[in-house]
mmCIF file of C-alpha atoms in Angstrom:
data_model
loop_
_atom_site.group_PDB
_atom_site.id
_atom_site.type_symbol
_atom_site.label_atom_id
_atom_site.label_comp_id
_atom_site.label_asym_id
_atom_site.label_seq_id
_atom_site.Cartn_x
_atom_site.Cartn_y
_atom_site.Cartn_z
ATOM 1 C CA MET A 2 -35.931 1.321 9.379
ATOM 2 C CA ARG A 3 -35.227 4.443 11.444
ATOM 3 C CA LYS A 4 -35.102 2.301 14.593
ATOM 4 C CA VAL A 5 -32.617 -0.090 12.965
ATOM 5 C CA LEU A 6 -30.368 2.715 11.737
ATOM 6 C CA GLY A 7 -30.560 4.318 15.167
ATOM 7 C CA HIS A 8 -28.987 1.270 16.846
ATOM 8 C CA PRO A 9 -25.262 1.649 17.652
ATOM 9 C CA LEU A 10 -24.335 -1.642 15.952
ATOM 10 C CA SER A 11 -26.118 -0.675 12.739
ATOM 11 C CA GLN A 12 -24.527 2.754 12.814
ATOM 12 C CA ALA A 13 -21.087 1.218 13.340
ATOM 13 C CA PHE A 14 -21.279 -1.137 10.376
ATOM 14 C CA ALA A 15 -22.852 1.522 8.142
ATOM 15 C CA LEU A 16 -20.065 3.990 8.933
ATOM 16 C CA LEU A 17 -17.392 1.334 8.467
ATOM 17 C CA VAL A 18 -18.765 0.470 5.029
ATOM 18 C CA VAL A 19 -18.665 4.149 4.029
ATOM 19 C CA VAL A 20 -15.099 4.581 5.336
ATOM 20 C CA LEU A 21 -13.827 1.511 3.482
ATOM 21 C CA ALA A 22 -15.765 2.341 0.310
ATOM 22 C CA VAL A 23 -14.324 5.864 0.104
ATOM 23 C CA PHE A 24 -10.851 4.562 0.947
ATOM 24 C CA PHE A 25 -10.750 1.781 -1.653
ATOM 25 C CA VAL A 26 -12.428 3.786 -4.419
ATOM 26 C CA LEU A 27 -10.019 6.707 -4.002
ATOM 27 C CA GLN A 28 -7.047 4.353 -3.861
ATOM 28 C CA ALA A 29 -8.155 2.613 -7.056
ATOM 29 C CA VAL A 30 -8.604 5.950 -8.844
ATOM 30 C CA LEU A 31 -5.181 7.246 -7.772
ATOM 31 C CA ALA A 32 -3.445 3.955 -8.549
ATOM 32 C CA ALA A 33 -4.898 4.026 -12.061
ATOM 33 C CA ALA A 34 -4.228 7.729 -12.636
ATOM 34 C CA PHE A 35 -0.588 7.602 -11.511
ATOM 35 C CA ARG A 36 0.030 3.977 -12.520
ATOM 36 C CA ILE A 37 1.032 3.044 -8.991
ATOM 37 C CA GLY A 38 2.040 -0.562 -8.424
ATOM 38 C CA PRO A 39 4.305 -2.648 -6.156
ATOM 39 C CA GLU A 40 7.240 -2.049 -8.500
ATOM 40 C CA ASN A 41 7.194 1.760 -8.165
ATOM 41 C CA LEU A 42 5.686 2.349 -4.723
ATOM 42 C CA THR A 43 7.908 5.145 -3.395
ATOM 43 C CA PRO A 44 7.352 6.831 -0.014
ATOM 44 C CA ALA A 45 5.751 9.827 -1.780
ATOM 45 C CA LEU A 46 3.300 7.661 -3.711
ATOM 46 C CA GLY A 47 2.634 5.635 -0.563
ATOM 47 C CA LEU A 48 1.762 8.852 1.249
ATOM 48 C CA LEU A 49 -0.566 9.833 -1.591
ATOM 49 C CA LEU A 50 -2.411 6.531 -1.223
ATOM 50 C CA GLY A 51 -2.374 6.827 2.564
ATOM 51 C CA LEU A 52 -4.059 10.209 2.432
ATOM 52 C CA THR A 53 -7.123 8.540 0.890
ATOM 53 C CA GLY A 54 -7.778 7.064 4.318
ATOM 54 C CA VAL A 55 -7.600 10.510 5.882
ATOM 55 C CA VAL A 56 -10.181 11.731 3.358
ATOM 56 C CA ALA A 57 -12.406 8.748 4.185
ATOM 57 C CA ALA A 58 -12.199 9.608 7.883
ATOM 58 C CA LEU A 59 -12.851 13.307 7.336
ATOM 59 C CA VAL A 60 -15.954 12.420 5.312
ATOM 60 C CA THR A 61 -17.373 10.088 7.937
ATOM 61 C CA VAL A 62 -16.575 11.990 11.160
ATOM 62 C CA PRO A 63 -19.231 14.664 10.392
ATOM 63 C CA LEU A 64 -21.587 11.874 9.310
ATOM 64 C CA ALA A 65 -21.116 10.133 12.648
ATOM 65 C CA ARG A 66 -21.709 13.368 14.539
ATOM 66 C CA ARG A 67 -24.952 13.905 12.649
ATOM 67 C CA MET A 68 -26.137 10.325 13.193
ATOM 68 C CA GLU A 69 -25.382 10.414 16.918
ATOM 69 C CA GLY A 70 -25.957 14.074 17.714
ATOM 70 C CA GLU A 71 -22.509 14.209 19.290
ATOM 71 C CA SER A 72 -19.792 16.845 19.504
ATOM 72 C CA LEU A 73 -16.330 16.284 18.057
ATOM 73 C CA ALA A 74 -15.164 15.289 21.518
ATOM 74 C CA GLY A 75 -18.099 12.903 21.800
ATOM 75 C CA VAL A 76 -16.978 10.886 18.779
ATOM 76 C CA GLY A 77 -13.414 10.565 20.068
ATOM 77 C CA PHE A 78 -11.575 13.777 19.177
ATOM 78 C CA PRO A 79 -11.496 15.993 22.285
ATOM 79 C CA ALA A 80 -9.229 19.030 22.084
ATOM 80 C CA ARG A 81 -8.258 18.668 25.734
ATOM 81 C CA ASN A 82 -4.963 16.752 26.170
ATOM 82 C CA ALA A 83 -4.862 15.987 22.421
ATOM 83 C CA VAL A 84 -1.188 16.883 21.991
ATOM 84 C CA ARG A 85 -0.168 15.172 25.237
ATOM 85 C CA HIS A 86 -1.980 11.981 24.306
ATOM 86 C CA LEU A 87 -0.623 12.017 20.746
ATOM 87 C CA LEU A 88 2.981 12.505 21.850
ATOM 88 C CA GLY A 89 2.600 10.020 24.689
ATOM 89 C CA GLY A 90 1.205 7.504 22.239
ATOM 90 C CA LEU A 91 4.136 8.040 19.879
ATOM 91 C CA ALA A 92 6.516 7.310 22.736
ATOM 92 C CA LEU A 93 4.573 4.232 23.856
ATOM 93 C CA GLY A 94 4.206 2.760 20.368
ATOM 94 C CA GLY A 95 7.869 3.357 19.603
ATOM 95 C CA GLY A 96 8.838 2.018 23.021
ATOM 96 C CA ILE A 97 6.975 -1.239 22.409
ATOM 97 C CA GLN A 98 8.902 -1.716 19.163
ATOM 98 C CA ALA A 99 12.205 -0.859 20.878
ATOM 99 C CA VAL A 100 11.552 -3.545 23.502
ATOM 100 C CA VAL A 101 10.564 -6.096 20.834
ATOM 101 C CA PHE A 102 13.664 -5.514 18.701
ATOM 102 C CA GLY A 103 15.846 -5.281 21.796
ATOM 103 C CA ILE A 104 14.682 -8.746 22.859
ATOM 104 C CA MET A 105 15.288 -10.137 19.373
ATOM 105 C CA ALA A 106 18.754 -8.520 19.256
ATOM 106 C CA LEU A 107 19.696 -10.058 22.608
ATOM 107 C CA ALA A 108 18.540 -13.444 21.311
ATOM 108 C CA GLY A 109 20.660 -13.001 18.185
ATOM 109 C CA TRP A 110 17.605 -12.821 15.919
ATOM 110 C CA TYR A 111 18.030 -9.181 14.856
ATOM 111 C CA THR A 112 21.204 -7.656 13.444
ATOM 112 C CA VAL A 113 22.071 -4.352 11.775
ATOM 113 C CA SER A 114 24.368 -4.155 8.746
ATOM 114 C CA ALA A 115 24.223 -0.426 7.982
ATOM 115 C CA VAL A 116 22.929 2.947 9.166
ATOM 116 C CA THR A 117 21.506 5.390 6.614
ATOM 117 C CA VAL A 118 20.089 8.823 7.377
ATOM 118 C CA ASP A 119 17.558 9.882 4.738
ATOM 119 C CA VAL A 120 15.648 12.823 6.181
ATOM 120 C CA GLY A 121 13.259 13.061 3.245
ATOM 121 C CA SER A 122 12.274 9.397 3.394
ATOM 122 C CA LEU A 123 11.879 9.505 7.180
ATOM 123 C CA ALA A 124 9.713 12.654 7.040
ATOM 124 C CA THR A 125 7.484 11.187 4.334
ATOM 125 C CA MET A 126 7.120 7.893 6.175
ATOM 126 C CA THR A 127 6.232 9.777 9.363
ATOM 127 C CA LEU A 128 3.359 11.486 7.562
ATOM 128 C CA LEU A 129 2.300 8.157 6.054
ATOM 129 C CA ALA A 130 2.342 6.442 9.451
ATOM 130 C CA LEU A 131 0.253 9.266 10.914
ATOM 131 C CA SER A 132 -2.211 9.095 7.994
ATOM 132 C CA VAL A 133 -2.667 5.342 8.339
ATOM 133 C CA ALA A 134 -3.027 5.599 12.104
ATOM 134 C CA PHE A 135 -5.570 8.426 11.870
ATOM 135 C CA TRP A 136 -8.021 6.664 9.569
ATOM 136 C CA GLU A 137 -7.572 3.152 10.987
ATOM 137 C CA GLU A 138 -8.036 4.295 14.575
ATOM 138 C CA TRP A 139 -11.119 6.253 13.579
ATOM 139 C CA ALA A 140 -12.544 3.248 11.710
ATOM 140 C CA PHE A 141 -11.698 0.498 14.192
ATOM 141 C CA ARG A 142 -11.671 2.250 17.552
ATOM 142 C CA GLY A 143 -13.731 5.375 16.881
ATOM 143 C CA VAL A 144 -16.396 3.467 14.982
ATOM 144 C CA MET A 145 -16.132 -0.296 15.605
ATOM 145 C CA LEU A 146 -15.293 -0.035 19.319
ATOM 146 C CA ARG A 147 -16.909 3.180 20.531
ATOM 147 C CA LEU A 148 -20.341 2.677 18.927
ATOM 148 C CA PRO A 149 -20.887 -1.047 19.644
ATOM 149 C CA GLU A 150 -19.771 -0.429 23.220
ATOM 150 C CA LYS A 151 -22.939 1.606 23.750
ATOM 151 C CA ALA A 152 -25.031 -1.513 23.134
ATOM 152 C CA ILE A 153 -22.910 -4.550 24.037
ATOM 153 C CA GLY A 154 -20.459 -3.173 26.573
ATOM 154 C CA SER A 155 -16.690 -2.759 26.535
ATOM 155 C CA TRP A 156 -15.609 -6.413 26.526
ATOM 156 C CA TRP A 157 -17.806 -7.540 23.634
ATOM 157 C CA ALA A 158 -17.032 -4.357 21.720
ATOM 158 C CA LEU A 159 -13.304 -4.992 22.128
ATOM 159 C CA THR A 160 -13.781 -8.506 20.783
ATOM 160 C CA LEU A 161 -15.861 -7.312 17.833
ATOM 161 C CA SER A 162 -13.391 -4.575 16.894
ATOM 162 C CA ALA A 163 -10.494 -7.047 17.090
ATOM 163 C CA VAL A 164 -12.210 -9.498 14.753
ATOM 164 C CA VAL A 165 -13.123 -6.793 12.221
ATOM 165 C CA PHE A 166 -9.616 -5.278 12.440
ATOM 166 C CA GLY A 167 -8.094 -8.670 11.689
ATOM 167 C CA LEU A 168 -10.460 -9.428 8.812
ATOM 168 C CA VAL A 169 -9.745 -6.108 7.100
ATOM 169 C CA HIS A 170 -6.024 -6.943 7.203
ATOM 170 C CA ALA A 171 -6.636 -10.402 5.698
ATOM 171 C CA PRO A 172 -6.002 -9.288 2.076
ATOM 172 C CA ASN A 173 -2.468 -8.107 2.997
ATOM 173 C CA ALA A 174 0.461 -9.972 1.487
ATOM 174 C CA ASN A 175 1.716 -12.839 3.697
ATOM 175 C CA ALA A 176 -1.439 -12.693 5.827
ATOM 176 C CA THR A 177 -0.992 -15.973 7.663
ATOM 177 C CA ALA A 178 -3.276 -17.174 10.440
ATOM 178 C CA MET A 179 -0.635 -16.175 13.001
ATOM 179 C CA TYR A 180 -0.382 -12.713 11.457
ATOM 180 C CA LEU A 181 -4.147 -12.161 11.596
ATOM 181 C CA PHE A 182 -4.198 -13.383 15.184
ATOM 182 C CA GLY A 183 -1.325 -11.069 16.090
ATOM 183 C CA VAL A 184 -2.862 -8.032 14.405
ATOM 184 C CA SER A 185 -6.207 -8.672 16.093
ATOM 185 C CA VAL A 186 -4.712 -9.204 19.549
ATOM 186 C CA THR A 187 -2.285 -6.282 19.426
ATOM 187 C CA GLY A 188 -4.926 -3.965 17.988
ATOM 188 C CA VAL A 189 -7.421 -4.699 20.726
ATOM 189 C CA SER A 190 -4.971 -5.056 23.617
ATOM 190 C CA VAL A 191 -2.977 -1.882 23.010
ATOM 191 C CA MET A 192 -4.949 0.552 20.831
ATOM 192 C CA GLY A 193 -8.362 -0.574 22.079
ATOM 193 C CA SER A 194 -7.309 -0.384 25.713
ATOM 194 C CA ALA A 195 -5.754 3.038 25.144
ATOM 195 C CA PHE A 196 -9.065 4.332 23.841
ATOM 196 C CA LEU A 197 -11.024 2.884 26.766
ATOM 197 C CA LEU A 198 -8.594 4.451 29.232
ATOM 198 C CA THR A 199 -8.700 7.972 27.788
ATOM 199 C CA ARG A 200 -12.000 7.975 25.827
ATOM 200 C CA SER A 201 -9.940 9.774 23.191
ATOM 201 C CA LEU A 202 -8.586 8.567 19.840
ATOM 202 C CA TRP A 203 -5.456 10.701 20.132
ATOM 203 C CA LEU A 204 -3.614 8.201 22.341
ATOM 204 C CA PRO A 205 -4.239 5.169 20.069
ATOM 205 C CA ILE A 206 -3.441 7.297 16.998
ATOM 206 C CA GLY A 207 -0.105 8.189 18.578
ATOM 207 C CA ILE A 208 0.603 4.563 19.534
ATOM 208 C CA HIS A 209 -0.294 3.324 16.054
ATOM 209 C CA THR A 210 1.898 5.990 14.421
ATOM 210 C CA GLY A 211 4.908 5.250 16.614
ATOM 211 C CA TRP A 212 4.357 1.508 16.194
ATOM 212 C CA ASN A 213 4.478 1.543 12.372
ATOM 213 C CA LEU A 214 7.096 4.269 12.057
ATOM 214 C CA ILE A 215 9.675 2.777 14.431
ATOM 215 C CA GLN A 216 9.132 -0.785 13.216
ATOM 216 C CA SER A 217 9.481 0.061 9.533
ATOM 217 C CA SER A 218 11.453 3.294 9.194
ATOM 218 C CA VAL A 219 13.850 2.894 12.116
ATOM 219 C CA PHE A 220 14.395 -0.837 12.596
ATOM 220 C CA GLY A 221 13.815 -1.593 8.900
ATOM 221 C CA ALA A 222 11.559 -4.579 9.498
ATOM 222 C CA GLY A 223 8.515 -3.540 7.477
ATOM 223 C CA SER A 224 5.076 -2.949 8.936
ATOM 224 C CA THR A 225 1.409 -3.392 8.127
ATOM 225 C CA GLY A 226 1.220 0.372 7.664
ATOM 226 C CA ALA A 227 4.079 0.608 5.180
ATOM 227 C CA GLY A 228 3.122 -2.220 2.855
ATOM 228 C CA GLY A 229 5.706 -2.781 0.100
ATOM 229 C CA ILE A 230 7.028 0.788 0.022
ATOM 230 C CA SER A 231 10.650 1.102 -1.122
ATOM 231 C CA GLU A 232 11.762 3.359 1.721
ATOM 232 C CA THR A 233 15.228 3.962 3.179
ATOM 233 C CA PRO A 234 15.071 2.958 6.872
ATOM 234 C CA LEU A 235 17.470 4.367 9.426
ATOM 235 C CA LEU A 236 18.788 0.883 10.204
ATOM 236 C CA ARG A 237 19.279 -1.830 7.618
ATOM 237 C CA GLY A 238 17.959 -4.525 9.900
ATOM 238 C CA HIS A 239 17.861 -8.276 9.367
ATOM 239 C CA VAL A 240 15.575 -10.617 11.273
ATOM 240 C CA SER A 241 16.606 -14.270 11.273
ATOM 241 C CA GLY A 242 15.210 -16.549 13.922
ATOM 242 C CA PRO A 243 12.417 -19.019 14.601
ATOM 243 C CA GLU A 244 9.316 -17.652 12.830
ATOM 244 C CA LEU A 245 7.149 -18.657 15.768
ATOM 245 C CA TRP A 246 8.939 -15.979 17.810
ATOM 246 C CA THR A 247 10.094 -13.409 15.233
ATOM 247 C CA GLY A 248 7.224 -13.740 12.770
ATOM 248 C CA ILE A 249 7.395 -14.199 9.019
ATOM 249 C CA PRO A 250 9.834 -11.871 7.174
ATOM 250 C CA GLY A 251 8.695 -8.262 7.328
ATOM 251 C CA VAL A 252 5.746 -8.973 9.618
ATOM 252 C CA PRO A 253 6.771 -8.920 13.318
ATOM 253 C CA GLU A 254 3.073 -8.917 14.290
ATOM 254 C CA SER A 255 3.017 -12.615 13.376
ATOM 255 C CA GLY A 256 5.654 -13.475 15.999
ATOM 256 C CA LEU A 257 5.226 -14.281 19.672
ATOM 257 C CA VAL A 258 7.807 -11.712 20.811
ATOM 258 C CA LEU A 259 5.712 -8.779 19.639
ATOM 259 C CA ILE A 260 2.395 -10.425 20.524
ATOM 260 C CA LEU A 261 3.474 -11.099 24.120
ATOM 261 C CA VAL A 262 5.026 -7.655 24.664
ATOM 262 C CA ALA A 263 1.970 -5.910 23.216
ATOM 263 C CA THR A 264 -0.416 -8.082 25.235
ATOM 264 C CA ALA A 265 1.446 -7.226 28.446
ATOM 265 C CA VAL A 266 1.240 -3.492 27.707
ATOM 266 C CA GLY A 267 -2.417 -3.830 26.766
ATOM 267 C CA ALA A 268 -3.174 -5.675 29.995
ATOM 268 C CA VAL A 269 -1.690 -2.803 32.004
ATOM 269 C CA LEU A 270 -3.797 -0.276 30.080
ATOM 270 C CA LEU A 271 -6.931 -2.386 30.597
ATOM 271 C CA VAL A 272 -6.319 -2.625 34.345
ATOM 272 C CA MET A 273 -5.850 1.146 34.465
ATOM 273 C CA ALA A 274 -9.082 1.626 32.504
ATOM 274 C CA ALA A 275 -10.970 -0.716 34.841
ATOM 275 C CA ARG A 276 -9.645 1.025 37.959
ATOM 276 C CA ALA A 277 -10.655 4.374 36.479
ATOM 277 C CA GLY A 278 -14.200 3.082 35.957
ATOM 278 C CA ARG A 279 -13.970 3.296 32.157
ATOM 279 C CA ILE A 280 -15.214 -0.239 31.411
ATOM 280 C CA ARG A 281 -18.883 -0.143 30.446
ATOM 281 C CA PRO A 282 -21.401 -2.990 30.837
ATOM 282 C CA PRO A 283 -23.888 -3.918 28.106
ATOM 283 C CA ARG A 284 -26.778 -1.452 27.790
ATOM 284 C CA ARG A 285 -29.349 -4.093 28.794
ATOM 285 C CA LYS A 286 -27.615 -4.678 32.115
ATOM 286 C CA THR A 287 -27.214 -0.969 32.729
ATOM 287 C CA ALA A 288 -30.942 -0.454 32.179
ATOM 288 C CA ALA A 289 -31.802 -3.362 34.495
ATOM 289 C CA ALA A 290 -29.597 -1.988 37.218
ATOM 290 C CA THR A 291 -31.466 1.315 37.259
ATOM 291 C CA VAL A 292 -34.940 -0.237 37.640
#
C-alpha cells in the first residue's frame, strides 16, 4: 500500500479527490446556509463560493508537501519571480481575450451596446477570477500535471491533465462536446505550457485570472469561471455569429476563434519550454538512459 501511495500517479489522483471533496462540500454547506441559487448569485456570493476552492487548495498544498517531501517552491509556488509571472500572466490571459474579441468584432460577430463602470462589481469579480484560477491551477497543473509528469513524462502528463480538466467542467451548464474539447485544449495548450516553461504556478494562475476576468467582466461574454453570476461588465457585449466560430452563447471556449488563438499561443509556449530543456521524458526512459 505504501508503495502504491508513493507513486506520483496515485498521489495525484488522491490529492485531486481531496481538493474536489473539500471544494464541493464547502460549496454545498454555504449554498444551503445562505440559500444561494442561480436566481440570486451576486458577485459577492459568487466570491464566497469561489473562496471554497482557495480553502481546498490551502488544505492540500501542505498535504502534497508532506507526501512528496518538497518545499513550497517544489510543489509549484516559488517566491522568486512570483509577482512578475503573475502580472505577466494577467497580461497574457487578457491579451488572448482581446485578440479573440477583436477578431470577432472585425468579423461583425461582436458588438457593444453600452459601457458601464461599476468599480465594486469589477473589484469583486477580480477577486473571484483570482480565487478560481488559484485553486484550479493548483488542482490541474500543480497536481494533475506536475505529479504525473514525474512518472509518465511531460507529453502524457499534459494529455492526462487536459482530459481531467475537461471532465471536471462537464457538469457546467451548456457543456457541449465542442465546449469540453475547447476547455481541454486551451487548458493544456496555454496554462499547461506556461507551467512547463516556468516550473511555477504563478504564470498559469495569472493567465487564468486574466482570461476569465477580461472575457466576462470586460467584454461581457461570460466565462467558465464566472458561471451564472449577475455581474455588471464594463462592456455590454453581444456575440452573434456562426456558433462553430464564436461558440455557444456565453461560452467562447466552445468556438474555433478562441480555440485557434489559444492553441497558437500555447504552441509558442511549448516551443519555448522545449528549447529551454523543460520537457521531461517518462521516468522509465530516463532510468534506462542512465544505465
